[in-house]
Amino acid sequence: MNQEHFGFLDEYAKKEVRRATLKAVAIPGYQVPYSSREMPMGRGFGTGGLQLTLALIGRGETLKVIDQGSDDSVNAVNLRSFIEMTCPGIHTTIRTEQADLIQSRHRIPEKPLREDQLLVLQVPYPDALVVVEASEDRRKLLHGEADYSRLLVKLYEDIVKFSEITISHRYPTRINGHYVIDPSPIPRWDVPKLHNSPALILLGAGREKKIYAVPPYTQAEPLAFEDVPFRVEDFSDEHGQRRSCVRCGCNSSFLDEYVDSATGEQVYRCSDSDWCNQQLEQQQGVEQAVEVANG
Amino acid sequence: MDEVLSVRGLSKRYGQGCPACYELTGPRFETNLCPRCGSVVAAHDVSFSLYQGEILGIMGESGSGKSTAVKCLYFDEPPSAGSAEFFDQGEAYQLFDLNNAQQRRLANQRFGMVYQNPHLGLNFDISAGGNIAERLLMSNVDNYAQIRQRAISLLSRTEVLAERMDEMPRNFSGGMQQRVQIAKALATNPPLLFLDEVTTGLDLSVQAAILDLILEIQQQSRTSMIVVTHDLGVIRLLADRTLVMKYGRVIESGLTDQILEDPQHAYTQRLVASAL
Amino acid sequence: MKQQLVLSVEGYSKAFSLHEQGTVIPSAKDVNLQVYSASLTALVGPTGAGKSSILKGIYRTYLATSGQLFYTMQSGKRVDLVQADEHTILTLRRNEIGFVTQFLHFLPRQPTELVVAQPLIQRGRPVEEALAVARDMLAAMNLPRRLWSISPATFSGGEKQRVNLARGLVAKPRLLLLDEPTASLDPITCERVLRQIEELKKEGIAMLAIFHQPELVKRIADRVVELEPPLNGQTQLEDIA
């Protein structure tokens, strides 16, 4: 491994990513093309997010990498090791609040981000219009003119067929009143976190060679109808009771559904593992404190 | 009467073009094809005015340039030369000087187009109602219930059963597809409607019903229309005034009854004689 | 009532150039005549004298070969119908000049009463009101009530002619052109039509009409213009169109 270049990429490549990033921040939601270098892993494994992270992280800064909310999935572990190896002097963490830069696939952490934090999202398909227009030339025209009527027609057809909008992830979201982005495969649950986020959110698509941004405190409105508003996932059970995490008991987080292999029952757990752990720790802390008080 | 559209010297040429293109083509030479450079002069020097509530017929056989003229006006094709001014709500628009977004806004909101081929006018991947919704959404109507209501009233006006609004266009007969296309074109109450061979290929009884519908729309809404057809019967029934085109040129124009009863050009005389 | 000049035909000629046959067929030649308000000018003459050509020329169904057709509009403005642009002619047709031809042209699938009410509707009269006027006129024309709500497509020649007249007369144009208005009518209906024409005269309407029966001309015409077939002409002129 060539250790001369901090962050694996050569300086030109990093500068190009930074220039593209600046442009993306300057034009919220606009997909800025960049060259997207070959990385020592297959495209589609987060190379877009990785190049952003490598170009932006510096010595002494702290990194968190998550995949579907988890710090210890294979993909997250591999990316984290690679970044640690190629960026000597950085720290890593699994604690959301300790991270300066969070690279994520498919989730935005439950814990609200701060102005001094940066979220990098890995994006497989950057263009929200790809589902209604095959030609990139024509998509560019539609973006330029902010013509998203065909996406709205798709929502209309959804409501006609299913009486609700069925898009579960990659929900088309209008940034700063103009460009509609594909916010990466985050669940609907996370879409409102884009709106007026104190943290800068950068989105990188390695295979499609695009970088775009939701700058801090920028409007992000999911497309919807005036009378059929956007809704996040509903975690109510059949009695209208909010389901809670079987592990930590939290009833305000985004839940993953599992089948308990022993009982065959459906159970729900926090998707954000750090959040789940911190909830548990807090409870244990309270229990210990109670024990100490009672002791 | 208020002028809605003024077209001057509209030309459309396909190919590299040369100085002789316009001089060596047309009815006099019985060709659209420039003998020097091989370019196709689809339409040349087409001029006319259209007034509010008026139906203008453009008649000619295939290759006469009648559809080309309308496609240029609807921004489907850029013209090679000429100007067209559209007067709407106190504004005058030089159609060919507008940028894409302005052209698209006019095409979506102030013009309506009905093609002979419903596949050009309708999106077959979405329901009949969705097709109407698309035009309304382009005009920034973003209330689902309102869109549904408007689609129902447009479809019932064009005699498509409201119960069928959520079906795909491919489930409809040819006549029904044309009705859905007309409903879609009317969605935004456009003051100007282009109709390109809308009854061609339909059964006679279906043709008659579609023509009745067009007349009814014209009488109720005072919509200005340009009707492109090769069918003298359609011209006679719908058009107040008529342009006759051949080899890309307007060879004759006048009041429709005059064109039919006292045609001046040899071609029109032959056409009328063979039809009556 | 004071009679004012409404239409002055000056040196009007019409010839048809038939390209296919390579012939020119003269129809009307150097016709001069005047039509005044509150009066009827009758056109008489043998077949082929170009009587219909004159009416169609005034209505711009035919383009004149030469001459002028000066029409004084409601506004007092004088316009040459030969030169006037098409939109002016369309406006005049809608508001001022009516034409009862020998053949009824109507929109298919429209009930008779709506066919008759059309000129009023086009001028912006509410449909129900226009229909009421139309029904009165159909009654005056002696058309059986049971026919009012069906299309004239299947009517006999005489019935169609009554519908045609009713439509021309309800409009009450300033200038009414009539091409053999009574040709296919029975004596009773003919008498009713003549009475209607006399009514229109009283209302100040100027009329130019083609008649074949001398006794009708004598009774109803204020002026008579007799036409001769053009010299060196061909026969069957009027029927060409």
Coordinates of N, CA, C and O in Angstrom, one line a residue, chain A residues 25-169:
Chain A
V25 N -22.4 21.9 -2.4 CA -23.0 22.7 -1.3 C -23.5 24.0 -1.8 O -24.6 24.5 -1.3
A26 N -22.9 24.5 -2.9 CA -23.3 25.8 -3.4 C -24.6 25.7 -4.1 O -25.4 26.6 -4.2
I27 N -24.9 24.5 -4.7 CA -26.1 24.3 -5.5 C -26.9 23.1 -4.8 O -26.8 22.0 -5.3
P28 N -27.6 23.4 -3.8 CA -28.2 22.3 -3.0 C -29.0 21.4 -3.8 O -29.9 21.8 -4.6
G29 N -28.7 20.1 -3.7 CA -29.5 19.1 -4.4 C -29.0 18.8 -5.8 O -29.5 17.8 -6.4
Y30 N -28.1 19.6 -6.4 CA -27.7 19.4 -7.8 C -26.6 18.3 -7.8 O -25.7 18.3 -7.0
Q31 N -26.8 17.4 -8.7 CA -25.8 16.3 -8.8 C -24.6 16.8 -9.6 O -24.6 17.0 -10.8
V32 N -23.5 16.9 -8.9 CA -22.2 17.3 -9.5 C -21.4 16.1 -10.0 O -21.2 15.2 -9.2
P33 N -21.1 16.1 -11.2 CA -20.3 14.9 -11.7 C -18.9 15.0 -11.2 O -18.4 16.1 -11.1
Y34 N -18.3 13.9 -11.0 CA -16.9 13.9 -10.7 C -16.3 12.6 -11.2 O -17.0 11.7 -11.7
S35 N -14.9 12.5 -11.2 CA -14.4 11.4 -11.9 C -14.5 10.0 -11.3 O -14.4 9.0 -12.0
S36 N -14.7 9.9 -10.0 CA -14.8 8.7 -9.3 C -13.8 7.7 -9.6 O -13.9 6.9 -10.5
R37 N -12.7 7.7 -8.8 CA -11.6 6.8 -9.0 C -11.9 5.3 -8.7 O -12.8 5.1 -8.0
E38 N -11.0 4.5 -9.3 CA -11.1 3.1 -8.9 C -10.7 3.0 -7.5 O -9.7 3.5 -7.1
M39 N -11.4 2.2 -6.7 CA -11.0 1.9 -5.4 C -10.8 0.4 -5.2 O -11.3 -0.3 -6.0
P40 N -10.1 0.1 -4.2 CA -9.7 -1.4 -4.1 C -10.9 -2.2 -3.6 O -10.8 -3.0 -2.7
M41 N -12.1 -1.8 -4.0 CA -13.3 -2.6 -3.7 C -14.3 -2.4 -4.9 O -14.2 -1.4 -5.6
G42 N -15.2 -3.2 -5.0 CA -16.2 -3.1 -6.1 C -17.0 -1.9 -6.0 O -17.4 -1.5 -4.9
R43 N -17.3 -1.3 -7.1 CA -18.3 -0.2 -7.1 C -19.6 -0.7 -6.6 O -20.0 -1.9 -7.0
G44 N -20.4 0.0 -5.9 CA -21.6 -0.5 -5.3 C -21.4 -0.9 -3.9 O -22.3 -1.2 -3.1
F45 N -20.1 -0.9 -3.4 CA -19.9 -1.2 -2.0 C -19.6 0.1 -1.2 O -18.9 0.0 -0.2
G46 N -20.0 1.2 -1.7 CA -19.8 2.4 -0.9 C -18.7 3.2 -1.4 O -18.1 4.0 -0.6
T47 N -18.2 3.0 -2.6 CA -17.0 3.8 -3.1 C -17.3 5.3 -3.2 O -16.3 6.0 -3.0
G48 N -18.5 5.7 -3.4 CA -18.8 7.1 -3.5 C -18.7 7.7 -2.2 O -18.1 8.8 -2.0
G49 N -19.3 7.1 -1.2 CA -19.2 7.6 0.2 C -17.7 7.6 0.7 O -17.2 8.6 1.3
L50 N -17.0 6.5 0.3 CA -15.6 6.4 0.7 C -14.8 7.5 0.2 O -13.9 8.1 0.9
Q51 N -14.9 7.8 -1.1 CA -14.1 8.8 -1.7 C -14.3 10.2 -1.0 O -13.4 11.0 -0.8
L52 N -15.6 10.5 -0.7 CA -15.9 11.7 0.1 C -15.2 11.7 1.4 O -14.5 12.7 1.8
T53 N -15.3 10.6 2.1 CA -14.7 10.5 3.5 C -13.2 10.7 3.4 O -12.6 11.5 4.1
L54 N -12.6 10.0 2.4 CA -11.1 10.0 2.3 C -10.6 11.5 1.9 O -9.6 11.9 2.3
A55 N -11.4 12.1 1.1 CA -11.0 13.5 0.7 C -11.3 14.5 1.8 O -10.7 15.6 1.7
L56 N -12.1 14.2 2.7 CA -12.5 15.2 3.7 C -12.0 15.0 5.1 O -11.9 16.0 5.9
I57 N -11.7 13.8 5.5 CA -11.2 13.6 6.9 C -9.8 14.0 7.0 O -9.0 14.0 6.1
G58 N -9.4 14.5 8.2 CA -8.1 14.9 8.5 C -7.5 14.3 9.8 O -8.3 13.7 10.6
R59 N -6.2 14.4 10.0 CA -5.6 13.8 11.2 C -6.3 14.4 12.4 O -6.6 15.5 12.5
G60 N -6.5 13.5 13.4 CA -7.1 14.0 14.7 C -8.6 14.0 14.7 O -9.2 14.2 15.7
E61 N -9.2 13.7 13.5 CA -10.6 13.7 13.5 C -11.1 12.3 13.8 O -10.4 11.3 13.6
T62 N -12.4 12.2 14.2 CA -13.0 11.0 14.6 C -14.1 10.5 13.6 O -14.9 11.3 13.2
L63 N -14.0 9.2 13.2 CA -14.9 8.7 12.2 C -15.8 7.6 12.8 O -15.4 6.8 13.6
K64 N -17.0 7.6 12.3 CA -17.9 6.5 12.6 C -18.4 6.0 11.2 O -18.8 6.8 10.3
V65 N -18.5 4.7 11.1 CA -19.0 4.1 9.9 C -20.1 3.1 10.2 O -20.0 2.3 11.1
I66 N -21.3 3.3 9.6 CA -22.4 2.4 9.9 C -23.0 1.9 8.6 O -22.9 2.5 7.5
D67 N -23.6 0.7 8.7 CA -24.3 0.1 7.6 C -25.7 -0.3 8.1 O -25.7 -1.2 9.0
Q68 N -26.7 0.2 7.5 CA -28.1 -0.1 8.0 C -28.2 0.1 9.5 O -28.8 -0.6 10.2
G69 N -27.5 1.1 10.0 CA -27.6 1.5 11.4 C -26.6 0.7 12.3 O -26.5 1.0 13.5
S70 N -25.8 -0.2 11.7 CA -25.0 -1.0 12.6 C -23.5 -0.7 12.3 O -23.1 -0.6 11.1
D71 N -22.7 -0.6 13.4 CA -21.3 -0.4 13.2 C -20.5 -1.6 12.9 O -19.3 -1.6 12.5
D72 N -21.1 -2.8 13.2 CA -20.3 -4.0 13.1 C -20.7 -5.0 12.0 O -20.4 -6.1 12.0
S73 N -21.4 -4.4 11.0 CA -21.7 -5.3 9.9 C -20.4 -5.4 9.0 O -19.6 -4.5 9.1
V74 N -20.3 -6.4 8.2 CA -19.1 -6.6 7.5 C -18.7 -5.4 6.7 O -17.5 -5.0 6.7
N75 N -19.7 -4.8 6.0 CA -19.4 -3.7 5.1 C -18.8 -2.5 5.9 O -17.8 -1.9 5.5
A76 N -19.5 -2.2 7.0 CA -19.0 -1.1 7.9 C -17.6 -1.4 8.4 O -16.8 -0.5 8.4
V77 N -17.4 -2.6 8.9 CA -16.1 -2.9 9.5 C -15.0 -2.8 8.4 O -14.0 -2.2 8.7
N78 N -15.2 -3.3 7.2 CA -14.2 -3.3 6.2 C -13.9 -1.8 5.8 O -12.8 -1.5 5.7
L79 N -15.0 -1.0 5.6 CA -14.7 0.4 5.2 C -13.9 1.1 6.3 O -13.0 1.8 6.1
R80 N -14.3 0.8 7.6 CA -13.7 1.5 8.7 C -12.2 1.1 8.7 O -11.3 2.0 8.9
S81 N -11.9 -0.2 8.6 CA -10.5 -0.6 8.6 C -9.7 0.0 7.5 O -8.6 0.4 7.7
F82 N -10.3 0.1 6.3 CA -9.6 0.6 5.2 C -9.3 2.1 5.4 O -8.2 2.6 5.2
I83 N -10.2 2.8 6.0 CA -10.0 4.3 6.2 C -8.9 4.4 7.3 O -8.0 5.3 7.2
E84 N -9.0 3.6 8.3 CA -8.0 3.7 9.4 C -6.6 3.4 8.9 O -5.7 4.1 9.2
M85 N -6.6 2.4 8.0 CA -5.3 2.0 7.4 C -4.7 3.1 6.6 O -3.5 3.4 6.6
T86 N -5.6 3.8 5.8 CA -5.0 4.7 4.8 C -5.0 6.2 5.3 O -4.5 7.1 4.7
C87 N -5.6 6.4 6.5 CA -5.6 7.7 7.1 C -5.0 7.7 8.5 O -5.7 7.8 9.5
P88 N -3.7 7.5 8.5 CA -3.0 7.5 9.9 C -3.3 8.7 10.7 O -3.3 9.8 10.1
G89 N -3.6 8.5 12.0 CA -3.8 9.7 12.8 C -5.3 10.0 13.0 O -5.6 10.9 13.8
I90 N -6.2 9.3 12.4 CA -7.6 9.5 12.7 C -8.0 8.6 13.8 O -7.4 7.6 14.1
H91 N -9.1 8.9 14.4 CA -9.7 8.1 15.4 C -11.0 7.5 14.9 O -11.6 8.1 14.0
T92 N -11.4 6.4 15.5 CA -12.8 5.8 15.1 C -13.6 5.7 16.3 O -13.1 5.6 17.5
T93 N -14.9 5.7 16.1 CA -15.8 5.5 17.3 C -17.1 4.8 16.8 O -17.3 4.8 15.6
I94 N -17.8 4.3 17.7 CA -19.2 3.9 17.4 C -20.2 4.8 18.0 O -21.4 4.6 17.8
R95 N -19.7 5.8 18.7 CA -20.7 6.7 19.3 C -21.0 7.9 18.4 O -20.1 8.6 18.0
T96 N -22.3 8.0 18.1 CA -22.7 9.1 17.2 C -22.2 10.5 17.6 O -21.6 11.3 16.9
E97 N -22.3 10.7 18.9 CA -22.0 12.1 19.4 C -20.5 12.4 19.4 O -20.1 13.5 19.4
Q98 N -19.7 11.3 19.3 CA -18.3 11.5 19.3 C -17.7 11.7 17.9 O -16.5 12.2 17.8
A99 N -18.5 11.4 16.9 CA -17.9 11.4 15.6 C -17.9 12.8 15.0 O -18.8 13.6 15.2
D100 N -16.8 13.1 14.3 CA -16.8 14.3 13.4 C -17.4 14.1 12.1 O -18.0 14.9 11.5
L101 N -17.1 12.8 11.6 CA -17.6 12.5 10.3 C -18.2 11.1 10.4 O -17.6 10.2 10.9
I102 N -19.5 11.0 9.9 CA -20.1 9.7 9.9 C -20.4 9.3 8.5 O -21.0 10.0 7.7
Q103 N -19.9 8.1 8.1 CA -20.2 7.6 6.8 C -21.3 6.5 7.0 O -21.1 5.6 7.9
S104 N -22.3 6.6 6.2 CA -23.4 5.7 6.5 C -24.1 5.1 5.2 O -24.1 5.8 4.2
R105 N -24.6 3.9 5.4 CA -25.4 3.3 4.3 C -26.8 3.1 4.8 O -26.9 2.4 5.9
H106 N -27.8 3.6 4.2 CA -29.2 3.3 4.4 C -29.8 3.9 5.7 O -30.9 3.6 6.0
R107 N -29.0 4.6 6.6 CA -29.6 5.2 7.8 C -29.0 6.5 8.1 O -27.9 6.8 7.7
I108 N -29.8 7.3 8.8 CA -29.2 8.5 9.5 C -29.4 8.2 11.0 O -30.5 7.8 11.4
P109 N -28.3 8.4 11.8 CA -28.4 8.1 13.2 C -29.6 8.7 13.9 O -30.1 9.8 13.5
E110 N -30.1 8.0 14.9 CA -31.3 8.5 15.6 C -30.9 9.7 16.4 O -31.7 10.7 16.5
K111 N -29.7 9.7 16.9 CA -29.3 10.9 17.7 C -29.1 12.1 16.8 O -28.4 12.0 15.9
P112 N -29.8 13.2 17.1 CA -29.7 14.4 16.2 C -28.2 14.8 16.1 O -27.5 14.8 17.0
L113 N -27.9 15.1 14.8 CA -26.5 15.6 14.5 C -26.4 17.0 14.8 O -27.3 17.8 14.9
R114 N -25.1 17.4 15.0 CA -24.8 18.8 15.3 C -24.1 19.5 14.2 O -23.7 18.9 13.2
E115 N -24.0 20.8 14.3 CA -23.4 21.7 13.3 C -22.0 21.3 13.0 O -21.5 21.4 11.9
D116 N -21.2 20.8 14.0 CA -19.8 20.4 13.8 C -19.7 19.0 13.3 O -18.5 18.5 13.2
Q117 N -20.7 18.4 12.9 CA -20.6 17.0 12.4 C -21.0 17.0 10.9 O -21.6 17.9 10.4
L118 N -20.5 15.9 10.2 CA -20.7 15.8 8.8 C -21.1 14.4 8.5 O -20.6 13.4 9.0
L119 N -22.2 14.3 7.8 CA -22.8 13.0 7.4 C -22.5 12.7 5.9 O -22.9 13.5 5.1
V120 N -21.9 11.5 5.7 CA -21.7 11.1 4.3 C -22.5 9.9 4.0 O -22.5 8.9 4.7
L121 N -23.4 10.0 3.0 CA -24.3 8.9 2.7 C -23.8 8.2 1.4 O -23.5 8.9 0.4
Q122 N -23.8 6.9 1.4 CA -23.5 6.1 0.2 C -24.7 6.0 -0.6 O -25.8 5.6 -0.1
V123 N -24.5 6.3 -1.9 CA -25.7 6.3 -2.8 C -25.6 5.4 -4.0 O -24.6 5.5 -4.7
P124 N -26.5 4.4 -4.2 CA -26.4 3.6 -5.4 C -27.0 4.3 -6.6 O -26.4 4.2 -7.7
Y125 N -28.1 4.9 -6.5 CA -28.7 5.6 -7.7 C -29.0 7.1 -7.3 O -29.9 7.4 -6.6
P126 N -28.2 8.0 -7.9 CA -28.3 9.4 -7.4 C -29.6 10.1 -8.0 O -30.0 11.1 -7.4
D127 N -30.1 9.6 -9.1 CA -31.1 10.5 -9.8 C -32.5 10.0 -9.5 O -32.9 8.9 -9.9
A128 N -33.3 10.8 -8.8 CA -34.7 10.4 -8.5 C -35.5 10.2 -9.8 O -36.5 9.5 -9.7
L129 N -35.1 10.9 -10.9 CA -35.9 10.8 -12.1 C -35.7 9.5 -12.9 O -36.4 9.3 -13.9
V130 N -34.7 8.7 -12.4 CA -34.4 7.6 -13.3 C -35.6 6.6 -13.4 O -35.7 5.9 -14.4
V131 N -36.5 6.6 -12.5 CA -37.6 5.7 -12.6 C -38.6 6.2 -13.6 O -39.5 5.3 -14.0
V132 N -38.6 7.4 -14.0 CA -39.6 7.9 -15.0 C -39.0 8.3 -16.3 O -39.7 8.5 -17.3
E133 N -37.7 8.5 -16.3 CA -37.1 8.9 -17.6 C -35.7 8.2 -17.8 O -34.8 8.4 -16.9
A134 N -35.6 7.5 -18.8 CA -34.4 6.6 -19.0 C -33.2 7.5 -19.5 O -32.1 7.2 -19.2
S135 N -33.5 8.5 -20.3 CA -32.4 9.3 -20.9 C -31.8 10.3 -19.9 O -32.6 11.1 -19.4
E136 N -30.5 10.2 -19.7 CA -29.9 11.2 -18.8 C -30.0 12.6 -19.3 O -30.2 13.6 -18.6
D137 N -29.9 12.8 -20.7 CA -30.0 14.1 -21.3 C -31.3 14.7 -20.9 O -31.4 15.9 -20.5
R138 N -32.4 13.9 -21.1 CA -33.7 14.5 -20.8 C -33.9 14.7 -19.3 O -34.5 15.7 -18.9
R139 N -33.3 13.8 -18.5 CA -33.4 14.0 -17.0 C -32.7 15.4 -16.6 O -33.3 16.1 -15.8
K140 N -31.6 15.7 -17.3 CA -30.9 16.9 -16.9 C -31.8 18.1 -17.3 O -31.9 19.1 -16.5
L141 N -32.5 18.0 -18.4 CA -33.5 19.1 -18.7 C -34.6 19.2 -17.7 O -34.9 20.4 -17.2
L142 N -35.1 18.1 -17.3 CA -36.2 18.1 -16.3 C -35.7 18.7 -15.0 O -36.4 19.5 -14.4
H143 N -34.5 18.3 -14.6 CA -33.9 18.9 -13.3 C -33.7 20.4 -13.5 O -34.1 21.2 -12.6
G144 N -33.2 20.8 -14.6 CA -32.9 22.2 -14.8 C -34.2 23.0 -14.7 O -34.1 24.1 -14.2
E145 N -35.3 22.5 -15.2 CA -36.5 23.2 -15.2 C -37.4 22.8 -14.0 O -38.5 23.3 -13.9
A146 N -36.8 22.1 -13.1 CA -37.5 21.6 -11.9 C -38.9 21.0 -12.2 O -39.9 21.3 -11.6
D147 N -38.9 20.2 -13.3 CA -40.1 19.6 -13.7 C -40.2 18.2 -13.1 O -39.6 17.3 -13.7
Y148 N -40.9 18.1 -12.0 CA -41.0 16.8 -11.4 C -42.4 16.2 -11.4 O -42.8 15.3 -10.6
S149 N -43.2 16.7 -12.5 CA -44.6 16.3 -12.5 C -44.7 14.8 -12.7 O -45.6 14.1 -12.2
R150 N -43.7 14.2 -13.4 CA -43.8 12.7 -13.6 C -43.6 11.9 -12.4 O -44.1 10.8 -12.2
L151 N -42.8 12.5 -11.5 CA -42.6 11.8 -10.2 C -43.9 11.9 -9.4 O -44.3 10.9 -8.7
L152 N -44.5 13.1 -9.5 CA -45.8 13.3 -8.8 C -46.9 12.3 -9.4 O -47.7 11.8 -8.6
V153 N -46.8 12.1 -10.7 CA -47.8 11.2 -11.3 C -47.6 9.8 -10.7 O -48.5 9.1 -10.5
K154 N -46.3 9.4 -10.5 CA -46.1 8.1 -9.9 C -46.7 8.1 -8.5 O -47.3 7.0 -8.1
L155 N -46.6 9.1 -7.7 CA -47.2 9.2 -6.4 C -48.7 9.0 -6.6 O -49.4 8.3 -5.8
Y156 N -49.2 9.8 -7.6 CA -50.7 9.7 -7.8 C -51.1 8.3 -8.1 O -52.1 7.8 -7.6
E157 N -50.4 7.6 -9.0 CA -50.7 6.2 -9.3 C -50.6 5.3 -8.1 O -51.4 4.4 -8.0
D158 N -49.7 5.6 -7.3 CA -49.6 4.8 -6.0 C -50.8 5.0 -5.2 O -51.3 4.0 -4.7
I159 N -51.3 6.2 -5.0 CA -52.4 6.4 -4.2 C -53.7 5.8 -4.8 O -54.5 5.2 -4.1
V160 N -53.7 5.9 -6.2 CA -54.9 5.2 -6.9 C -54.9 3.7 -6.6 O -55.9 3.2 -6.3
K161 N -53.7 3.1 -6.7 CA -53.6 1.7 -6.6 C -53.7 1.2 -5.2 O -54.3 0.2 -4.9
F162 N -53.0 1.9 -4.3 CA -52.8 1.3 -2.9 C -53.4 2.2 -1.8 O -53.2 2.0 -0.7
S163 N -54.1 3.3 -2.2 CA -54.6 4.3 -1.3 C -53.6 4.9 -0.4 O -53.9 5.6 0.6
E164 N -52.3 4.8 -0.7 CA -51.3 5.5 0.0 C -50.0 5.5 -0.8 O -49.9 4.8 -1.8
I165 N -49.1 6.3 -0.5 CA -47.8 6.4 -1.2 C -47.0 5.2 -0.6 O -46.7 5.1 0.6
T166 N -46.5 4.3 -1.5 CA -45.9 3.1 -1.1 C -44.4 3.1 -1.1 O -43.7 2.2 -0.8
I167 N -43.8 4.3 -1.5 CA -42.4 4.3 -1.6 C -41.8 4.1 -0.2 O -42.1 4.9 0.7
S168 N -40.9 3.1 0.0 CA -40.5 2.8 1.4 C -39.1 3.5 1.6 O -38.8 3.8 2.8
H169 N -38.3 3.6 0.6 CA -37.0 4.2 0.8 C -36.7 4.9 -0.5 O -37.4 4.8 -1.5

